[in-house]
PDB file of C-alpha atoms and ligand atoms in Angstrom:
ATOM      1  CA  MET A 205       0.000   0.000   0.000  1.00  0.00           C
ATOM      2  CA  ILE A 206       1.207   3.492  -0.887  1.00  0.00           C
ATOM      3  CA  ARG A 207       0.310   6.260   1.537  1.00  0.00           C
ATOM      4  CA  PHE A 208       0.497   9.997   1.155  1.00  0.00           C
ATOM      5  CA  ARG A 209       0.224  11.267   4.711  1.00  0.00           C
ATOM      6  CA  ASP A 210      -0.608  14.888   5.471  1.00  0.00           C
ATOM      7  CA  ILE A 211       1.444  16.310   2.602  1.00  0.00           C
ATOM      8  CA  SER A 212       1.855  20.094   2.506  1.00  0.00           C
ATOM      9  CA  HIS A 213       4.161  21.963   0.200  1.00  0.00           C
ATOM     10  CA  GLU A 214       5.397  25.430  -0.614  1.00  0.00           C
ATOM     11  CA  TYR A 215       8.146  26.235  -3.103  1.00  0.00           C
ATOM     12  CA  ASP A 216      10.935  28.735  -2.427  1.00  0.00           C
ATOM     13  CA  SER A 217      10.377  28.802   1.318  1.00  0.00           C
ATOM     14  CA  GLY A 218       6.871  30.090   0.870  1.00  0.00           C
ATOM     15  CA  LYS A 219       7.395  33.098  -1.418  1.00  0.00           C
ATOM     16  CA  GLY A 220       4.842  31.763  -3.889  1.00  0.00           C
ATOM     17  CA  GLY A 221       2.496  30.768  -1.073  1.00  0.00           C
ATOM     18  CA  ARG A 222       1.453  27.333   0.041  1.00  0.00           C
ATOM     19  CA  ILE A 223       0.547  25.070  -2.878  1.00  0.00           C
ATOM     20  CA  LEU A 224      -0.628  21.883  -1.171  1.00  0.00           C
ATOM     21  CA  GLU A 225      -2.191  21.535   2.270  1.00  0.00           C
ATOM     22  CA  GLY A 226      -2.872  18.378   4.292  1.00  0.00           C
ATOM     23  CA  ILE A 227      -3.153  15.902   1.422  1.00  0.00           C
ATOM     24  CA  SER A 228      -3.747  12.362   2.682  1.00  0.00           C
ATOM     25  CA  PHE A 229      -4.807   9.299   0.750  1.00  0.00           C
ATOM     26  CA  SER A 230      -3.673   5.764   0.131  1.00  0.00           C
ATOM     27  CA  ILE A 231      -3.641   3.431  -2.835  1.00  0.00           C
ATOM     28  CA  GLU A 232      -3.974  -0.321  -2.489  1.00  0.00           C
ATOM     29  CA  GLN A 233      -1.861  -2.711  -4.495  1.00  0.00           C
ATOM     30  CA  GLY A 234      -3.387  -3.359  -7.922  1.00  0.00           C
ATOM     31  CA  GLU A 235      -5.671  -0.334  -7.773  1.00  0.00           C
ATOM     32  CA  CYS A 236      -5.970   2.237 -10.539  1.00  0.00           C
ATOM     33  CA  VAL A 237      -6.747   5.643  -9.069  1.00  0.00           C
ATOM     34  CA  GLY A 238      -7.277   8.988 -10.774  1.00  0.00           C
ATOM     35  CA  LEU A 239      -6.068  12.367  -9.530  1.00  0.00           C
ATOM     36  CA  THR A 240      -7.818  15.399 -10.991  1.00  0.00           C
ATOM     37  CA  GLY A 241      -7.818  19.125 -10.418  1.00  0.00           C
ATOM     38  CA  PRO A 242      -7.558  22.352 -12.393  1.00  0.00           C
ATOM     39  CA  SER A 243      -4.361  23.432 -14.109  1.00  0.00           C
ATOM     40  CA  GLY A 244      -1.812  24.800 -11.674  1.00  0.00           C
ATOM     41  CA  CYS A 245      -3.425  23.291  -8.552  1.00  0.00           C
ATOM     42  CA  GLY A 246      -0.371  21.164  -7.773  1.00  0.00           C
ATOM     43  CA  LYS A 247      -0.924  17.763  -9.414  1.00  0.00           C
ATOM     44  CA  SER A 248       2.583  17.561 -10.879  1.00  0.00           C
ATOM     45  CA  THR A 249       4.012  18.800  -7.587  1.00  0.00           C
ATOM     46  CA  LEU A 250       2.233  15.925  -5.837  1.00  0.00           C
ATOM     47  CA  ALA A 251       3.521  13.502  -8.504  1.00  0.00           C
ATOM     48  CA  LEU A 252       7.103  14.651  -7.901  1.00  0.00           C
ATOM     49  CA  ILE A 253       6.615  14.248  -4.155  1.00  0.00           C
ATOM     50  CA  GLY A 254       5.127  10.770  -4.663  1.00  0.00           C
ATOM     51  CA  ALA A 255       8.088   9.683  -6.770  1.00  0.00           C
ATOM     52  CA  GLY A 256      10.588  11.087  -4.245  1.00  0.00           C
ATOM     53  CA  HIS A 257      11.982  13.717  -6.626  1.00  0.00           C
ATOM     54  CA  LEU A 258      10.780  16.518  -4.392  1.00  0.00           C
ATOM     55  CA  ALA A 259      10.719  16.552  -0.589  1.00  0.00           C
ATOM     56  CA  PRO A 260       7.456  18.063   0.688  1.00  0.00           C
ATOM     57  CA  SER A 261       7.551  20.889   3.229  1.00  0.00           C
ATOM     58  CA  SER A 262       5.813  18.464   5.587  1.00  0.00           C
ATOM     59  CA  GLY A 263       4.196  15.049   5.521  1.00  0.00           C
ATOM     60  CA  GLU A 264       5.460  11.727   4.287  1.00  0.00           C
ATOM     61  CA  VAL A 265       5.096   9.079   1.622  1.00  0.00           C
ATOM     62  CA  THR A 266       5.336   5.410   2.562  1.00  0.00           C
ATOM     63  CA  VAL A 267       5.398   2.288   0.425  1.00  0.00           C
ATOM     64  CA  ASN A 268       4.335  -0.804   2.382  1.00  0.00           C
ATOM     65  CA  GLY A 269       5.214   1.067   5.552  1.00  0.00           C
ATOM     66  CA  GLU A 270       8.667   2.112   4.373  1.00  0.00           C
ATOM     67  CA  ARG A 271       9.282   5.855   4.254  1.00  0.00           C
ATOM     68  CA  THR A 272      10.291   6.927   0.733  1.00  0.00           C
ATOM     69  CA  THR A 273       9.821  10.691   1.160  1.00  0.00           C
ATOM     70  CA  GLY A 274      12.446  12.612  -0.827  1.00  0.00           C
ATOM     71  CA  ARG A 275      14.131   9.416  -2.027  1.00  0.00           C
ATOM     72  CA  PRO A 276      13.653   8.623  -5.710  1.00  0.00           C
ATOM     73  CA  GLY A 277      13.876   4.927  -6.430  1.00  0.00           C
ATOM     74  CA  ARG A 278      12.232   2.003  -8.098  1.00  0.00           C
ATOM     75  CA  HIS A 279       9.295   1.860  -5.659  1.00  0.00           C
ATOM     76  CA  VAL A 280       7.404   4.698  -7.281  1.00  0.00           C
ATOM     77  CA  PHE A 281       8.047   5.507 -10.927  1.00  0.00           C
ATOM     78  CA  LEU A 282       6.796   8.655 -12.596  1.00  0.00           C
ATOM     79  CA  ILE A 283       6.193   9.077 -16.306  1.00  0.00           C
ATOM     80  CA  HIS A 284       6.360  12.819 -16.866  1.00  0.00           C
ATOM     81  CA  GLN A 285       4.195  15.013 -19.064  1.00  0.00           C
ATOM     82  CA  GLU A 286       7.032  14.738 -21.596  1.00  0.00           C
ATOM     83  CA  SER A 287       8.637  11.317 -21.451  1.00  0.00           C
ATOM     84  CA  ASP A 288      12.388  11.206 -21.107  1.00  0.00           C
ATOM     85  CA  LEU A 289      13.617   8.381 -23.344  1.00  0.00           C
ATOM     86  CA  PHE A 290      17.282   7.804 -24.129  1.00  0.00           C
ATOM     87  CA  PRO A 291      17.702   9.047 -27.749  1.00  0.00           C
ATOM     88  CA  TRP A 292      20.706   6.768 -28.352  1.00  0.00           C
ATOM     89  CA  LEU A 293      19.012   3.487 -27.370  1.00  0.00           C
ATOM     90  CA  ARG A 294      16.846   1.411 -29.709  1.00  0.00           C
ATOM     91  CA  VAL A 295      13.408   0.255 -28.462  1.00  0.00           C
ATOM     92  CA  GLY A 296      14.592  -3.192 -27.363  1.00  0.00           C
ATOM     93  CA  ARG A 297      17.703  -1.921 -25.570  1.00  0.00           C
ATOM     94  CA  GLN A 298      15.750   0.888 -23.988  1.00  0.00           C
ATOM     95  CA  ILE A 299      13.448  -1.645 -22.312  1.00  0.00           C
ATOM     96  CA  ALA A 300      16.246  -4.123 -21.528  1.00  0.00           C
ATOM     97  CA  PHE A 301      18.173  -1.340 -19.806  1.00  0.00           C
ATOM     98  CA  ALA A 302      15.260  -0.668 -17.454  1.00  0.00           C
ATOM     99  CA  LEU A 303      14.419  -4.328 -16.816  1.00  0.00           C
ATOM    100  CA  ASN A 304      14.349  -5.119 -13.137  1.00  0.00           C
ATOM    101  CA  GLY A 305      15.022  -8.635 -11.830  1.00  0.00           C
ATOM    102  CA  THR A 306      11.581  -8.591 -10.194  1.00  0.00           C
ATOM    103  CA  CYS A 307       9.763  -7.933 -13.479  1.00  0.00           C
ATOM    104  CA  ARG A 308       8.019 -11.099 -14.608  1.00  0.00           C
ATOM    105  CA  TYR A 309       8.044 -10.162 -18.281  1.00  0.00           C
ATOM    106  CA  THR A 310      10.739 -10.518 -20.912  1.00  0.00           C
ATOM    107  CA  VAL A 311      11.690  -7.659 -23.206  1.00  0.00           C
ATOM    108  CA  ALA A 312       9.750  -9.337 -26.036  1.00  0.00           C
ATOM    109  CA  GLU A 313       6.645  -9.647 -23.858  1.00  0.00           C
ATOM    110  CA  LEU A 314       6.869  -5.999 -22.819  1.00  0.00           C
ATOM    111  CA  VAL A 315       7.299  -4.932 -26.442  1.00  0.00           C
ATOM    112  CA  SER A 316       4.219  -6.955 -27.311  1.00  0.00           C
ATOM    113  CA  LEU A 317       2.178  -5.571 -24.363  1.00  0.00           C
ATOM    114  CA  VAL A 318       2.623  -2.042 -25.707  1.00  0.00           C
ATOM    115  CA  LYS A 319       2.101  -3.140 -29.319  1.00  0.00           C
ATOM    116  CA  LEU A 320       5.587  -2.277 -30.559  1.00  0.00           C
ATOM    117  CA  THR A 321       6.489  -5.708 -31.907  1.00  0.00           C
ATOM    118  CA  GLY A 322       8.508  -5.226 -35.078  1.00  0.00           C
ATOM    119  CA  PHE A 323       9.935  -1.897 -33.912  1.00  0.00           C
ATOM    120  CA  GLU A 324      12.581  -3.278 -31.538  1.00  0.00           C
ATOM    121  CA  GLY A 325      15.378  -1.853 -33.676  1.00  0.00           C
ATOM    122  CA  TYR A 326      13.981   1.671 -33.955  1.00  0.00           C
ATOM    123  CA  TYR A 327      15.416   4.706 -32.175  1.00  0.00           C
ATOM    124  CA  PRO A 328      12.933   6.978 -30.326  1.00  0.00           C
ATOM    125  CA  ASN A 329      13.170   9.677 -33.014  1.00  0.00           C
ATOM    126  CA  GLN A 330      12.051   7.114 -35.603  1.00  0.00           C
ATOM    127  CA  LEU A 331       8.786   6.508 -33.710  1.00  0.00           C
ATOM    128  CA  SER A 332       5.551   8.481 -33.753  1.00  0.00           C
ATOM    129  CA  GLY A 333       4.466  10.461 -30.672  1.00  0.00           C
ATOM    130  CA  GLY A 334       2.022   7.734 -29.639  1.00  0.00           C
ATOM    131  CA  MET A 335       4.653   5.022 -30.085  1.00  0.00           C
ATOM    132  CA  ARG A 336       7.070   6.961 -27.914  1.00  0.00           C
ATOM    133  CA  LYS A 337       4.412   7.050 -25.195  1.00  0.00           C
ATOM    134  CA  ARG A 338       4.031   3.277 -25.540  1.00  0.00           C
ATOM    135  CA  LEU A 339       7.784   2.844 -25.235  1.00  0.00           C
ATOM    136  CA  ALA A 340       7.844   4.995 -22.109  1.00  0.00           C
ATOM    137  CA  LEU A 341       5.102   2.767 -20.712  1.00  0.00           C
ATOM    138  CA  ALA A 342       7.027  -0.437 -21.519  1.00  0.00           C
ATOM    139  CA  ARG A 343      10.109   0.986 -19.858  1.00  0.00           C
ATOM    140  CA  ALA A 344       8.104   1.856 -16.753  1.00  0.00           C
ATOM    141  CA  LEU A 345       6.634  -1.673 -16.638  1.00  0.00           C
ATOM    142  CA  ALA A 346      10.164  -3.112 -16.970  1.00  0.00           C
ATOM    143  CA  ILE A 347      11.129  -1.244 -13.810  1.00  0.00           C
ATOM    144  CA  ASN A 348       8.190  -2.979 -12.100  1.00  0.00           C
ATOM    145  CA  PRO A 349       7.420  -0.206  -9.608  1.00  0.00           C
ATOM    146  CA  LYS A 350       5.048  -0.610  -6.650  1.00  0.00           C
ATOM    147  CA  LEU A 351       3.262   2.455  -8.010  1.00  0.00           C
ATOM    148  CA  LEU A 352       3.309   3.873 -11.513  1.00  0.00           C
ATOM    149  CA  ILE A 353       2.327   7.534 -11.758  1.00  0.00           C
ATOM    150  CA  LEU A 354       1.289   8.860 -15.158  1.00  0.00           C
ATOM    151  CA  ASP A 355       1.245  12.651 -15.121  1.00  0.00           C
ATOM    152  CA  GLU A 356      -0.765  13.822 -18.140  1.00  0.00           C
ATOM    153  CA  SER A 357       1.367  11.362 -20.041  1.00  0.00           C
ATOM    154  CA  PHE A 358      -0.867  11.372 -23.120  1.00  0.00           C
ATOM    155  CA  GLY A 359      -1.789  15.041 -22.807  1.00  0.00           C
ATOM    156  CA  SER A 360       0.039  16.321 -25.874  1.00  0.00           C
ATOM    157  CA  LEU A 361      -1.624  13.862 -28.276  1.00  0.00           C
ATOM    158  CA  ASP A 362      -4.771  14.289 -30.339  1.00  0.00           C
ATOM    159  CA  GLN A 363      -8.069  13.067 -28.922  1.00  0.00           C
ATOM    160  CA  GLU A 364      -8.311   9.864 -30.939  1.00  0.00           C
ATOM    161  CA  LEU A 365      -4.769   8.720 -30.207  1.00  0.00           C
ATOM    162  CA  LYS A 366      -5.212   9.625 -26.567  1.00  0.00           C
ATOM    163  CA  ALA A 367      -8.380   7.519 -26.369  1.00  0.00           C
ATOM    164  CA  SER A 368      -6.649   4.533 -27.967  1.00  0.00           C
ATOM    165  CA  LEU A 369      -3.710   4.801 -25.552  1.00  0.00           C
ATOM    166  CA  PHE A 370      -6.131   4.895 -22.607  1.00  0.00           C
ATOM    167  CA  ARG A 371      -7.812   1.747 -23.934  1.00  0.00           C
ATOM    168  CA  ASP A 372      -4.418   0.047 -24.200  1.00  0.00           C
ATOM    169  CA  LEU A 373      -3.407   1.230 -20.758  1.00  0.00           C
ATOM    170  CA  LYS A 374      -6.581  -0.243 -19.320  1.00  0.00           C
ATOM    171  CA  GLU A 375      -5.802  -3.563 -21.000  1.00  0.00           C
ATOM    172  CA  ILE A 376      -2.228  -3.482 -19.712  1.00  0.00           C
ATOM    173  CA  TRP A 377      -3.440  -2.682 -16.210  1.00  0.00           C
ATOM    174  CA  ALA A 378      -5.918  -5.580 -16.322  1.00  0.00           C
ATOM    175  CA  LEU A 379      -3.208  -7.958 -17.542  1.00  0.00           C
ATOM    176  CA  THR A 380      -0.326  -6.885 -15.327  1.00  0.00           C
ATOM    177  CA  GLY A 381      -2.028  -5.684 -12.139  1.00  0.00           C
ATOM    178  CA  THR A 382       0.287  -2.680 -12.004  1.00  0.00           C
ATOM    179  CA  THR A 383      -0.794  -0.143  -9.384  1.00  0.00           C
ATOM    180  CA  ILE A 384      -1.479   3.121 -11.204  1.00  0.00           C
ATOM    181  CA  LEU A 385      -2.078   6.750 -10.258  1.00  0.00           C
ATOM    182  CA  LEU A 386      -3.405   8.530 -13.310  1.00  0.00           C
ATOM    183  CA  ILE A 387      -3.131  12.304 -13.238  1.00  0.00           C
ATOM    184  CA  THR A 388      -5.213  14.452 -15.561  1.00  0.00           C
ATOM    185  CA  HIS A 389      -6.967  17.812 -15.598  1.00  0.00           C
ATOM    186  CA  ASP A 390      -9.666  16.210 -17.767  1.00  0.00           C
ATOM    187  CA  ALA A 391     -11.824  13.925 -15.615  1.00  0.00           C
ATOM    188  CA  GLY A 392     -13.361  12.569 -18.834  1.00  0.00           C
ATOM    189  CA  ASP A 393     -10.135  10.610 -19.378  1.00  0.00           C
ATOM    190  CA  LEU A 394     -10.961   8.506 -16.336  1.00  0.00           C
ATOM    191  CA  GLU A 395     -14.431   7.359 -17.350  1.00  0.00           C
ATOM    192  CA  ASN A 396     -14.821   3.588 -17.243  1.00  0.00           C
ATOM    193  CA  PHE A 397     -11.258   3.273 -16.091  1.00  0.00           C
ATOM    194  CA  VAL A 398     -10.383   4.183 -12.534  1.00  0.00           C
ATOM    195  CA  GLN A 399     -12.014   2.793  -9.425  1.00  0.00           C
ATOM    196  CA  ARG A 400     -11.550   5.954  -7.405  1.00  0.00           C
ATOM    197  CA  GLU A 401     -11.009   9.568  -8.287  1.00  0.00           C
ATOM    198  CA  ILE A 402      -9.205  11.947  -5.949  1.00  0.00           C
ATOM    199  CA  ARG A 403     -10.442  15.460  -6.703  1.00  0.00           C
ATOM    200  CA  LEU A 404      -8.309  18.403  -5.675  1.00  0.00           C
ATOM    201  CA  THR A 405      -9.742  21.845  -4.917  1.00  0.00           C
ATOM    202  CA  SER A 406      -9.112  24.898  -7.079  1.00  0.00           C
ATOM    203  CA  GLN A 407      -8.681  27.439  -4.277  1.00  0.00           C
ATOM    204  CA  LYS A 408      -5.224  27.877  -2.765  1.00  0.00           C
ATOM    205  CA  PRO A 409      -3.799  26.117  -0.925  1.00  0.00           C
ATOM    206  CA  THR A 410      -4.994  22.985  -2.674  1.00  0.00           C
ATOM    207  CA  ARG A 411      -6.642  20.323  -0.538  1.00  0.00           C
ATOM    208  CA  ILE A 412      -8.566  17.186  -1.342  1.00  0.00           C
ATOM    209  CA  GLN A 413     -12.105  18.171  -2.273  1.00  0.00           C
ATOM    210  CA  GLU A 414     -13.441  14.631  -2.271  1.00  0.00           C
ATOM    211  CA  ILE A 415     -12.524  11.069  -3.090  1.00  0.00           C
ATOM    212  CA  VAL A 416     -15.182   9.533  -5.288  1.00  0.00           C
ATOM    213  CA  THR A 417     -15.701   5.835  -5.818  1.00  0.00           C
ATOM    214  CA  LEU A 418     -16.803   5.455  -9.395  1.00  0.00           C
ATOM    215  CA  PRO A 419     -19.827   3.185  -9.860  1.00  0.00           C
ATOM    216  CA  ILE A 420     -18.609   1.719 -13.092  1.00  0.00           C
ATOM    217  CA  GLY A 421     -15.001   1.570 -11.935  1.00  0.00           C
ATOM    218  CA  GLN A 422     -13.340  -1.288 -13.710  1.00  0.00           C
ATOM    219  CA  THR A 423     -12.337  -4.288 -11.674  1.00  0.00           C
ATOM    220  CA  ARG A 424      -9.761  -6.710 -12.838  1.00  0.00           C
TER     221      ARG A 424
HETATM  222  N1  ATP B 634       9.817  24.554  -9.293  1.00  0.00           N
HETATM  223  C1  ATP B 634       8.866  25.416  -8.923  1.00  0.00           C
HETATM  224  N2  ATP B 634       9.160  26.531  -8.204  1.00  0.00           N
HETATM  225  C2  ATP B 634       8.191  27.393  -7.809  1.00  0.00           C
HETATM  226  N3  ATP B 634       6.881  27.214  -8.072  1.00  0.00           N
HETATM  227  C3  ATP B 634       6.530  26.121  -8.777  1.00  0.00           C
HETATM  228  C4  ATP B 634       7.489  25.173  -9.242  1.00  0.00           C
HETATM  229  N4  ATP B 634       6.824  24.185  -9.915  1.00  0.00           N
HETATM  230  C5  ATP B 634       5.541  24.519  -9.881  1.00  0.00           C
HETATM  231  N5  ATP B 634       5.334  25.675  -9.204  1.00  0.00           N
HETATM  232  C6  ATP B 634       4.033  26.320  -8.929  1.00  0.00           C
HETATM  233  O1  ATP B 634       3.245  25.406  -8.192  1.00  0.00           O
HETATM  234  C7  ATP B 634       1.873  25.447  -8.618  1.00  0.00           C
HETATM  235  C8  ATP B 634       1.427  24.054  -8.998  1.00  0.00           C
HETATM  236  O2  ATP B 634       2.121  23.619 -10.168  1.00  0.00           O
HETATM  237  P1  ATP B 634       1.938  22.156 -10.780  1.00  0.00           P
HETATM  238  O3  ATP B 634       2.819  22.047 -11.950  1.00  0.00           O
HETATM  239  O4  ATP B 634       2.132  21.170  -9.668  1.00  0.00           O
HETATM  240  O5  ATP B 634       0.399  22.199 -11.196  1.00  0.00           O
HETATM  241  P2  ATP B 634      -0.448  21.140 -12.069  1.00  0.00           P
HETATM  242  O6  ATP B 634      -1.706  20.902 -11.301  1.00  0.00           O
HETATM  243  O7  ATP B 634       0.373  19.975 -12.413  1.00  0.00           O
HETATM  244  O8  ATP B 634      -0.795  21.985 -13.384  1.00  0.00           O
HETATM  245  P3  ATP B 634      -1.064  21.433 -14.899  1.00  0.00           P
HETATM  246  O9  ATP B 634      -2.444  20.828 -14.891  1.00  0.00           O
HETATM  247  O10 ATP B 634      -1.022  22.689 -15.707  1.00  0.00           O
HETATM  248  O11 ATP B 634       0.012  20.454 -15.242  1.00  0.00           O
HETATM  249  C9  ATP B 634       1.828  26.465  -9.746  1.00  0.00           C
HETATM  250  O12 ATP B 634       1.372  27.685  -9.199  1.00  0.00           O
HETATM  251  C10 ATP B 634       3.261  26.591 -10.203  1.00  0.00           C
HETATM  252  O13 ATP B 634       3.536  27.884 -10.662  1.00  0.00           O
HETATM  253 MG1   MG B 635       1.032  19.153 -14.238  1.00  0.00          MG
END
């Protein structure tokens, strides 16, 4: 279980004001949870805190009881708004490089899960935008994190491509049981997908407005 406990944050020792205030929630293993809120409310800040890239002003993050606050590692992996692939590594090597001993899939299986079979020898710049997103996803699955955070990962793509990637992600989640936190400013992305939606407030500092259990939340 991943717990965000009473997270508050302000950048630059408070000059810009408090961004997040008293954020607490937990995610069970195998769950797919959405995190929504208006632009600028602090979703990416919370993602960075979750992944240990940013230490919150107060509060803590724990993974199965172990404190991971401010410590980036393989427990929580974040796919950014713009994915950061290695330009000099071909698809297959890119995934092999990330492969963790605990991952139960082979490189070929991961390639197939994200529908990139046949493109193993391609460099990232030879792939389309959607394919690069798929590669970033395969690489994240290879790391086999306890929690995978997707921060507007498909945001820059057109509506149709975005919808098809969400369908694939849902399939991958159902197959692999990866625990996912899906961040988006567009709650429509989460329809028929997540089991719970954590809604953040728009007024500063940002708090949790409500946590909604979705009636048609997919179960595996
Ligand atoms: N490194 C930083 N230093 C100072 N302020 C920052 C920094 N990063 C973000 N902020 C501020 O923190 C607030 C929250 O930003 P954040 O990127 O977390 O929002 P968001 O909800 O992810 O927005 P979006 O939906 O547009 O991605 C904003 O007011 C932003 O200006
Ligand atoms: Mg953001």
